[in-house]
Coordinates of C-alpha atoms in Angstrom, one line a residue:
M1 CA 86.1 -91.4 -37.2
S2 CA 89.3 -90.5 -37.2
K3 CA 91.0 -87.8 -34.3
N4 CA 93.2 -86.2 -37.7
K5 CA 91.9 -83.4 -39.4
A6 CA 88.9 -84.3 -41.9
V7 CA 90.0 -83.1 -45.6
F8 CA 86.2 -81.5 -46.3
T9 CA 86.5 -78.7 -43.9
P10 CA 83.2 -75.9 -44.6
G11 CA 83.2 -73.3 -41.5
T12 CA 86.6 -73.5 -40.8
I13 CA 90.1 -72.7 -42.3
P14 CA 91.2 -75.1 -44.8
D15 CA 94.4 -77.2 -44.8
L16 CA 94.6 -79.7 -47.8
T17 CA 92.2 -78.2 -49.8
Y18 CA 92.8 -74.5 -49.9
N19 CA 93.4 -72.7 -52.7
K20 CA 95.8 -70.5 -53.5
R21 CA 93.6 -69.7 -57.0
E22 CA 94.2 -66.0 -57.4
S23 CA 95.4 -65.3 -53.4
E24 CA 99.1 -65.4 -54.3
K25 CA 98.3 -62.0 -57.0
L26 CA 95.7 -61.0 -53.9
E27 CA 98.7 -61.5 -51.2
K28 CA 101.1 -59.6 -53.4
M29 CA 98.6 -57.3 -53.7
V30 CA 97.7 -56.8 -50.0
N31 CA 101.2 -57.3 -48.5
Y32 CA 102.1 -54.4 -51.1
Q33 CA 99.1 -52.0 -50.2
L34 CA 99.9 -52.5 -46.5
Q35 CA 103.6 -51.6 -46.9
V36 CA 103.0 -48.5 -48.9
G37 CA 101.0 -47.7 -46.1
G38 CA 98.4 -44.5 -46.0
K39 CA 95.7 -46.3 -47.2
I40 CA 92.2 -47.9 -45.7
I41 CA 92.9 -51.5 -47.8
I42 CA 89.4 -52.5 -48.7
L43 CA 89.2 -56.2 -49.2
S44 CA 85.3 -56.7 -51.7
G45 CA 83.3 -59.9 -52.3
P46 CA 80.5 -61.8 -51.0
S47 CA 79.5 -63.0 -48.4
K48 CA 81.4 -66.6 -47.3
I49 CA 83.7 -66.4 -50.6
G50 CA 87.1 -66.6 -48.8
K51 CA 88.2 -63.0 -47.2
T52 CA 88.4 -63.8 -43.7
V53 CA 90.5 -66.8 -45.3
L54 CA 92.7 -65.0 -47.2
I55 CA 93.3 -62.5 -43.9
N56 CA 94.6 -65.3 -42.2
K57 CA 96.6 -67.0 -45.0
V58 CA 98.6 -63.3 -45.9
L59 CA 98.9 -62.1 -42.7
D60 CA 100.9 -63.2 -39.4
K61 CA 97.8 -64.7 -37.6
T62 CA 99.9 -63.5 -34.3
K63 CA 99.6 -59.7 -35.1
I64 CA 95.9 -59.8 -36.6
V65 CA 93.7 -57.7 -34.2
M66 CA 90.9 -58.8 -35.9
I67 CA 86.7 -57.4 -35.0
Q68 CA 83.5 -58.2 -36.1
G69 CA 81.7 -55.7 -37.3
G70 CA 78.1 -55.9 -35.7
E71 CA 80.6 -55.7 -32.1
L72 CA 80.7 -52.0 -32.6
T73 CA 78.0 -50.5 -30.9
D74 CA 80.1 -47.3 -30.4
E75 CA 83.7 -45.6 -30.1
T76 CA 84.9 -47.1 -26.7
D77 CA 83.8 -50.5 -28.0
L78 CA 86.6 -50.5 -30.9
M79 CA 89.1 -49.1 -28.3
L80 CA 87.6 -52.6 -25.8
E81 CA 87.8 -54.8 -28.7
I82 CA 91.3 -53.8 -30.1
L83 CA 92.9 -54.3 -26.4
K84 CA 90.9 -57.7 -26.1
K85 CA 92.5 -59.1 -29.7
L86 CA 95.4 -57.8 -28.4
S87 CA 98.7 -60.3 -27.4
K88 CA 99.8 -58.0 -24.8
L89 CA 98.7 -54.6 -23.0
P90 CA 100.6 -51.3 -23.4
A91 CA 102.5 -50.4 -20.8
E92 CA 101.0 -48.7 -18.0
Q93 CA 99.2 -45.5 -17.6
N94 CA 100.2 -42.0 -15.5
T95 CA 97.1 -40.6 -14.3
I96 CA 96.8 -37.1 -12.8
Q97 CA 93.6 -36.1 -9.7
T98 CA 91.1 -34.4 -9.5
L99 CA 88.6 -34.2 -7.1
K100 CA 84.6 -34.7 -7.3
T101 CA 81.9 -35.6 -5.3
S102 CA 81.6 -38.0 -2.6
V103 CA 81.0 -41.5 -3.4
S104 CA 82.3 -44.6 -0.9
A105 CA 84.2 -44.3 1.6
N106 CA 86.6 -47.0 2.7
A107 CA 88.5 -46.9 -0.6
T108 CA 92.2 -45.6 -1.5
V109 CA 93.4 -44.4 -4.2
D110 CA 96.6 -44.6 -6.5
S111 CA 97.7 -43.0 -8.4
K112 CA 98.8 -45.9 -11.0
L113 CA 96.0 -47.4 -12.4
S114 CA 97.3 -50.5 -14.4
F115 CA 96.2 -50.0 -18.5
W116 CA 93.5 -52.7 -18.3
S117 CA 92.4 -52.3 -15.1
M118 CA 91.3 -49.1 -16.8
V119 CA 89.9 -51.2 -19.5
G120 CA 87.9 -53.2 -17.1
Y121 CA 86.4 -49.9 -15.7
K122 CA 86.1 -47.9 -19.4
I123 CA 87.2 -45.2 -19.1
G124 CA 87.0 -41.6 -17.1
I125 CA 85.1 -43.7 -14.4
T126 CA 85.7 -43.2 -10.5
V127 CA 87.8 -45.5 -9.2
G128 CA 88.8 -45.2 -6.1
A129 CA 87.7 -42.0 -3.5
E130 CA 88.6 -41.2 0.5
A131 CA 85.4 -40.5 2.6
N132 CA 83.3 -38.0 1.9
K133 CA 85.9 -37.4 -1.7
T134 CA 86.3 -39.1 -4.5
T135 CA 89.4 -38.8 -6.5
Q136 CA 88.6 -39.3 -10.9
N137 CA 91.8 -41.1 -12.5
T138 CA 91.9 -38.6 -15.8
F139 CA 94.4 -40.2 -18.1
V140 CA 97.7 -38.6 -19.4
D141 CA 97.1 -39.4 -22.9
D142 CA 94.0 -41.4 -25.1
P143 CA 93.8 -44.7 -24.2
F144 CA 92.9 -45.6 -27.7
E145 CA 96.1 -43.8 -28.7
R146 CA 98.0 -45.3 -26.8
A147 CA 96.9 -48.6 -28.1
I148 CA 97.6 -47.8 -31.7
D149 CA 100.4 -46.2 -30.9
Y150 CA 101.3 -50.3 -29.5
M151 CA 100.0 -51.4 -33.2
I152 CA 101.8 -49.5 -35.0
K153 CA 104.9 -50.0 -33.3
E154 CA 105.0 -54.0 -33.5
S155 CA 103.1 -53.8 -37.1
Y156 CA 99.6 -54.8 -36.1
T157 CA 97.1 -54.8 -39.2
L158 CA 93.6 -53.5 -37.7
V159 CA 90.8 -55.8 -39.8
I160 CA 87.0 -54.6 -39.2
D161 CA 85.6 -57.6 -40.4
D162 CA 82.1 -57.1 -42.0
F163 CA 82.3 -53.3 -41.7
H164 CA 78.8 -52.3 -43.4
Y165 CA 77.0 -53.7 -40.3
I166 CA 78.4 -50.6 -38.3
N167 CA 75.7 -48.1 -38.0
G168 CA 76.4 -45.6 -40.2
D169 CA 77.2 -42.7 -37.8
L170 CA 79.1 -44.6 -35.6
Q171 CA 81.4 -45.8 -39.4
K172 CA 81.9 -42.1 -40.0
K173 CA 83.9 -41.2 -36.5
I174 CA 85.7 -44.4 -37.0
I175 CA 87.4 -43.9 -40.2
R176 CA 87.6 -40.7 -38.8
K177 CA 89.8 -41.9 -36.0
L178 CA 91.6 -43.9 -38.0
K179 CA 92.8 -40.6 -40.7
A180 CA 95.0 -40.0 -38.1
P181 CA 97.1 -43.3 -37.3
L182 CA 96.7 -44.5 -41.1
N183 CA 99.4 -41.3 -41.5
N184 CA 102.0 -42.4 -38.9
G185 CA 101.5 -45.5 -40.6
L186 CA 98.7 -48.0 -39.6
R187 CA 98.1 -50.7 -41.3
V188 CA 94.2 -50.8 -42.2
L189 CA 92.2 -53.8 -43.6
L190 CA 88.6 -53.1 -44.0
A191 CA 86.0 -56.0 -45.6
L192 CA 82.9 -55.7 -47.0
I193 CA 80.2 -57.1 -49.9
P194 CA 81.0 -55.5 -52.9
S195 CA 77.3 -53.4 -53.3
R196 CA 78.8 -51.2 -50.2
T197 CA 82.2 -50.5 -50.9
E198 CA 81.5 -47.2 -51.4
V199 CA 80.8 -46.6 -47.6
I200 CA 84.3 -45.1 -46.9
V201 CA 83.9 -41.9 -49.3
Q202 CA 80.5 -41.9 -48.8
K203 CA 80.9 -41.2 -45.0
E204 CA 84.0 -38.6 -45.2
P205 CA 84.7 -37.9 -48.7
D206 CA 88.2 -37.0 -48.4
M207 CA 89.2 -40.4 -47.9
E208 CA 88.9 -40.8 -51.9
F209 CA 92.9 -40.7 -52.3
R210 CA 93.1 -43.1 -49.3
T211 CA 91.2 -45.7 -49.8
T212 CA 92.2 -49.1 -51.6
V213 CA 89.8 -51.9 -53.1
I214 CA 90.8 -54.7 -53.5
D215 CA 88.0 -57.1 -55.2
V216 CA 88.0 -60.6 -54.2
P217 CA 86.1 -62.6 -57.3
L218 CA 83.4 -64.9 -57.6
W219 CA 85.4 -68.6 -57.6
A220 CA 86.2 -69.9 -61.2
K221 CA 85.0 -73.3 -62.0
E222 CA 88.2 -75.0 -62.1
E223 CA 88.9 -73.0 -58.9
L224 CA 85.7 -74.7 -57.4
E225 CA 87.4 -78.1 -59.4
Y226 CA 90.6 -78.2 -57.2
I227 CA 88.7 -79.2 -53.9
P228 CA 86.9 -82.2 -54.8
E229 CA 90.3 -83.1 -56.8
K230 CA 92.3 -82.8 -54.5
G231 CA 90.4 -83.9 -51.5
F232 CA 89.1 -87.2 -52.9
K233 CA 91.9 -88.0 -54.6
A234 CA 93.6 -87.9 -51.0
L235 CA 91.2 -89.7 -49.2
G236 CA 92.1 -92.6 -52.1
I237 CA 88.1 -92.1 -54.3
S238 CA 87.4 -92.0 -57.4
L239 CA 84.5 -89.5 -57.8
D240 CA 82.4 -89.1 -60.9
K241 CA 82.9 -86.5 -62.6
S242 CA 79.6 -85.8 -63.7
I243 CA 79.3 -85.3 -59.1
V244 CA 81.8 -82.8 -59.6
D245 CA 80.4 -80.7 -62.0
D246 CA 76.6 -81.1 -60.7
F247 CA 78.3 -79.1 -57.5
I248 CA 80.5 -76.8 -59.3
N249 CA 76.9 -75.5 -60.6
N250 CA 75.1 -75.6 -57.4
S251 CA 77.7 -74.3 -55.1
F252 CA 77.2 -70.6 -56.8
S253 CA 80.7 -70.0 -56.9
N254 CA 81.4 -70.6 -53.2
P255 CA 84.6 -72.6 -52.1
F256 CA 82.1 -73.2 -48.1
L257 CA 79.3 -74.9 -50.5
M258 CA 81.9 -76.7 -52.1
Q259 CA 83.0 -78.0 -48.8
E260 CA 80.0 -78.3 -47.8
L261 CA 79.0 -80.9 -50.4
C262 CA 81.6 -83.3 -49.9
S263 CA 81.8 -83.3 -46.7
R264 CA 78.1 -84.3 -47.1
L265 CA 78.8 -86.7 -49.7
M266 CA 81.6 -88.5 -47.0
Y267 CA 78.4 -88.9 -45.0
E268 CA 75.4 -89.8 -47.7
Y269 CA 78.3 -92.9 -48.3
D270 CA 79.8 -93.3 -44.6
I271 CA 83.0 -93.2 -45.8
A272 CA 85.5 -91.1 -42.9
S273 CA 86.6 -87.8 -43.8
S274 CA 90.1 -87.8 -42.7
I275 CA 93.5 -89.0 -43.9
D276 CA 94.7 -91.4 -41.9
N277 CA 91.1 -93.6 -42.7
T278 CA 91.7 -93.6 -46.1
Q279 CA 89.6 -95.8 -48.5
Q280 CA 91.6 -96.9 -51.2
N281 CA 89.9 -98.0 -54.4
I282 CA 86.2 -96.5 -53.8
N283 CA 84.4 -95.1 -57.1
I284 CA 81.6 -93.3 -56.4
E285 CA 79.0 -93.1 -59.9
F286 CA 76.4 -90.2 -60.0
D287 CA 72.7 -91.3 -57.9
N288 CA 70.5 -88.7 -59.1
D289 CA 69.0 -89.3 -55.4
T290 CA 71.4 -89.4 -52.9
I291 CA 72.8 -86.1 -54.8
K292 CA 69.3 -84.5 -54.4
K293 CA 69.4 -86.0 -50.9
I294 CA 72.9 -84.5 -50.1
Y295 CA 71.6 -81.1 -51.2
T296 CA 68.3 -80.9 -49.3
A297 CA 70.5 -81.9 -46.1
V298 CA 73.1 -78.8 -46.7
A299 CA 70.2 -76.4 -47.2
K300 CA 69.0 -74.4 -44.4
H301 CA 65.7 -73.6 -42.9
D302 CA 65.6 -69.8 -44.0
S303 CA 63.0 -68.4 -42.9
I304 CA 63.8 -65.4 -44.5
I305 CA 62.1 -66.9 -46.8
Q306 CA 58.8 -67.1 -45.5
Q307 CA 58.7 -64.0 -44.9
L308 CA 59.2 -62.9 -48.2
E309 CA 56.9 -66.1 -49.8
L310 CA 54.0 -64.7 -47.4
G311 CA 54.3 -60.5 -48.6
K312 CA 53.3 -57.6 -47.4
T313 CA 49.5 -57.4 -45.6
Q314 CA 47.7 -54.9 -47.5
R315 CA 44.2 -54.1 -46.1
G316 CA 40.8 -54.1 -48.3
Q317 CA 43.2 -55.4 -50.8
D318 CA 42.3 -59.5 -51.9
R319 CA 45.9 -61.4 -53.9
A320 CA 45.1 -63.0 -56.9
N321 CA 45.8 -66.9 -56.1
Y322 CA 46.6 -69.0 -59.4
E323 CA 46.4 -72.2 -59.5
L324 CA 50.4 -74.7 -59.7
A325 CA 50.2 -78.0 -60.6
V326 CA 53.7 -80.1 -59.4
N327 CA 56.0 -82.7 -60.7
N328 CA 53.9 -85.3 -58.3
G329 CA 50.7 -84.6 -60.5
E330 CA 49.9 -82.5 -57.0
K331 CA 47.6 -78.9 -57.7
K332 CA 48.8 -75.7 -55.2
V333 CA 46.9 -73.0 -55.2
V334 CA 49.4 -70.1 -54.5
D335 CA 49.5 -65.7 -54.9
L336 CA 52.0 -63.8 -56.9
Y337 CA 55.0 -63.5 -53.9
K338 CA 55.4 -67.0 -54.2
I339 CA 55.4 -67.5 -57.7
I340 CA 58.3 -64.7 -57.4
M341 CA 60.4 -66.7 -55.2
M342 CA 59.9 -69.6 -57.1
A343 CA 61.1 -68.2 -60.1
L344 CA 64.4 -66.5 -58.2
G345 CA 64.7 -70.5 -57.3
A346 CA 65.2 -71.9 -60.3
L347 CA 67.2 -68.1 -61.5
A348 CA 69.3 -68.8 -58.4
N349 CA 72.6 -69.2 -60.6
A350 CA 72.4 -66.3 -62.2
D351 CA 74.5 -63.2 -61.5
K352 CA 71.9 -61.4 -61.9
I353 CA 68.6 -61.8 -62.9
T354 CA 66.2 -59.3 -65.3
V355 CA 63.1 -59.3 -65.2
A356 CA 62.7 -61.0 -68.5
D357 CA 64.0 -63.7 -67.5
I358 CA 61.5 -64.8 -64.7
L359 CA 58.7 -63.4 -66.3
Q360 CA 60.0 -66.5 -68.9
T361 CA 60.9 -68.4 -66.0
I362 CA 56.8 -67.5 -65.1
E363 CA 55.5 -68.6 -68.1
A364 CA 56.9 -72.0 -68.3
M365 CA 55.6 -72.9 -65.3
D366 CA 52.3 -74.6 -65.4
I367 CA 49.9 -72.3 -63.6
H368 CA 46.7 -71.0 -64.1
R369 CA 44.4 -68.2 -62.6
T370 CA 42.2 -69.1 -60.7
G371 CA 38.8 -68.3 -60.6
N372 CA 38.0 -65.4 -63.3
G373 CA 41.2 -62.8 -65.0
K374 CA 44.2 -63.0 -66.6
A375 CA 45.8 -66.2 -66.6
T376 CA 49.0 -65.5 -66.2
P377 CA 50.6 -62.6 -63.8
R378 CA 50.8 -59.0 -65.9
A379 CA 54.4 -57.9 -66.1
S380 CA 53.1 -54.5 -64.6
D381 CA 52.2 -56.6 -61.3
V382 CA 55.3 -58.5 -61.4
T383 CA 57.3 -55.8 -61.1
A384 CA 55.3 -54.0 -58.3
T385 CA 55.7 -57.2 -56.4
L386 CA 60.0 -56.8 -57.0
K387 CA 59.8 -53.7 -55.5
K388 CA 57.8 -54.8 -52.5
I389 CA 60.2 -58.0 -51.9
S390 CA 62.7 -56.1 -52.3
K391 CA 61.6 -53.2 -49.6
M392 CA 60.8 -55.8 -47.2
A393 CA 64.6 -57.7 -47.8
S394 CA 66.1 -54.7 -47.1
E395 CA 64.1 -54.1 -44.0
I396 CA 64.5 -57.4 -42.7
N397 CA 68.3 -56.7 -42.9
T398 CA 69.6 -53.2 -43.6
K399 CA 73.0 -54.0 -44.1
D400 CA 72.9 -57.2 -46.2
P401 CA 69.8 -57.7 -47.5
V402 CA 69.5 -60.7 -49.6
I403 CA 67.5 -59.3 -52.5
E404 CA 67.6 -55.9 -54.1
Y405 CA 65.7 -55.5 -57.2
K406 CA 67.1 -52.0 -59.4
E407 CA 64.4 -50.8 -61.3
H408 CA 66.3 -49.0 -63.3
E409 CA 68.3 -51.5 -64.7
K410 CA 65.2 -54.3 -64.1
T411 CA 67.3 -56.5 -62.7
V412 CA 67.2 -58.0 -59.1
Y413 CA 70.5 -58.7 -57.4
M414 CA 71.4 -61.2 -55.1
Y415 CA 74.6 -61.2 -53.0
D416 CA 74.5 -63.9 -50.5
S417 CA 75.4 -67.3 -52.0
F418 CA 73.2 -69.1 -48.9
F419 CA 71.0 -67.3 -49.4
S420 CA 70.6 -67.9 -53.5
F421 CA 71.1 -72.2 -52.0
N422 CA 68.8 -72.1 -49.5
L423 CA 65.8 -70.9 -52.4
R424 CA 66.9 -72.9 -54.5
F425 CA 67.1 -76.0 -52.6
H426 CA 64.0 -75.1 -50.7
Y427 CA 61.4 -75.2 -53.7
D428 CA 63.4 -78.3 -55.5
S429 CA 62.4 -80.0 -52.4
S430 CA 59.0 -79.1 -51.7
F431 CA 58.0 -78.9 -55.2
G432 CA 59.7 -81.6 -56.5

């Protein structure tokens, strides 16, 4: 394998196969909103759709303070993370001294504490003492304000990725803490999944006109097509169009998955995937077994799928079991949880899945009730089980559940393309 950077780079920012698609329009909108100022910019899009890549392509990397929402547990964490990410630290901070209770002896007190040392000890901690006397350093101005003023002066942009992962009370505190700095010119960008874009206004209603949502849309067919066409052409490989079309249909509008599938194809055909090892005049035709092998190799073991398959344990109630015939002629005994999860796997490519779609998919299965009873599940049983699956998904991940059933719409939403991909090929692998 060449030491040169590979053409297909799932998990990192692509170079050769980076598709600007709508990013020129998005870049223009982001830059415009940053220049206007005074608003929190919300970049909204499904997981791994390209929000972080867009941020790194649009903004000056040396002027981004990127913080992961999952790293923040209290207000102090926000300041500490900002300071850790700054390329330079603000000037030293003058302090005043106040006497407190006794602690250790043999320590000395300095009237000036370096800003970075202060961060190491956090805020308000005792840093020095004379024998039997403690001197607490109280800072003349707020360290958070000092850091924010520095960011404004140096034109940094504060980016909080996965803001929806932050505890609800802390979300509110952070939004309130950022309101005044917005007035003074702080540039703030939050990345969220589409179902959580209302969180800012929900936590702080008067922010309604101080936020702007920029949608990062799902990738269209021609946009996904760009990745294999550009990459394989650079490598001197002619790829059967039916392979590209199949990858597009099964990448769930996700560029990361398309990169992953292309990269895995290179591995399966034992072809070096960097440009200085370019192979000329290689033609790759569609081979069903190899393509299926690629999908099942890329699909990850997903414990959430297994948890949702098992369903909720109900005391005193025996679940109805069904006999399911699979492609190899074997018969398996399954319950309604597994049947529904299989149906969702078959329908996973859809943006939203209606109960009618699920019922139709179940009816097409070769399935029969074991023992006495109705041959196929009733619609009321399916919807009742969907509610339980949706509730379980929200309990597993309260911030970003993989499945959400909206009863008033009689529709299931699956926002995570990786879960959808794993779900589809989990059953494709298991049942032929």
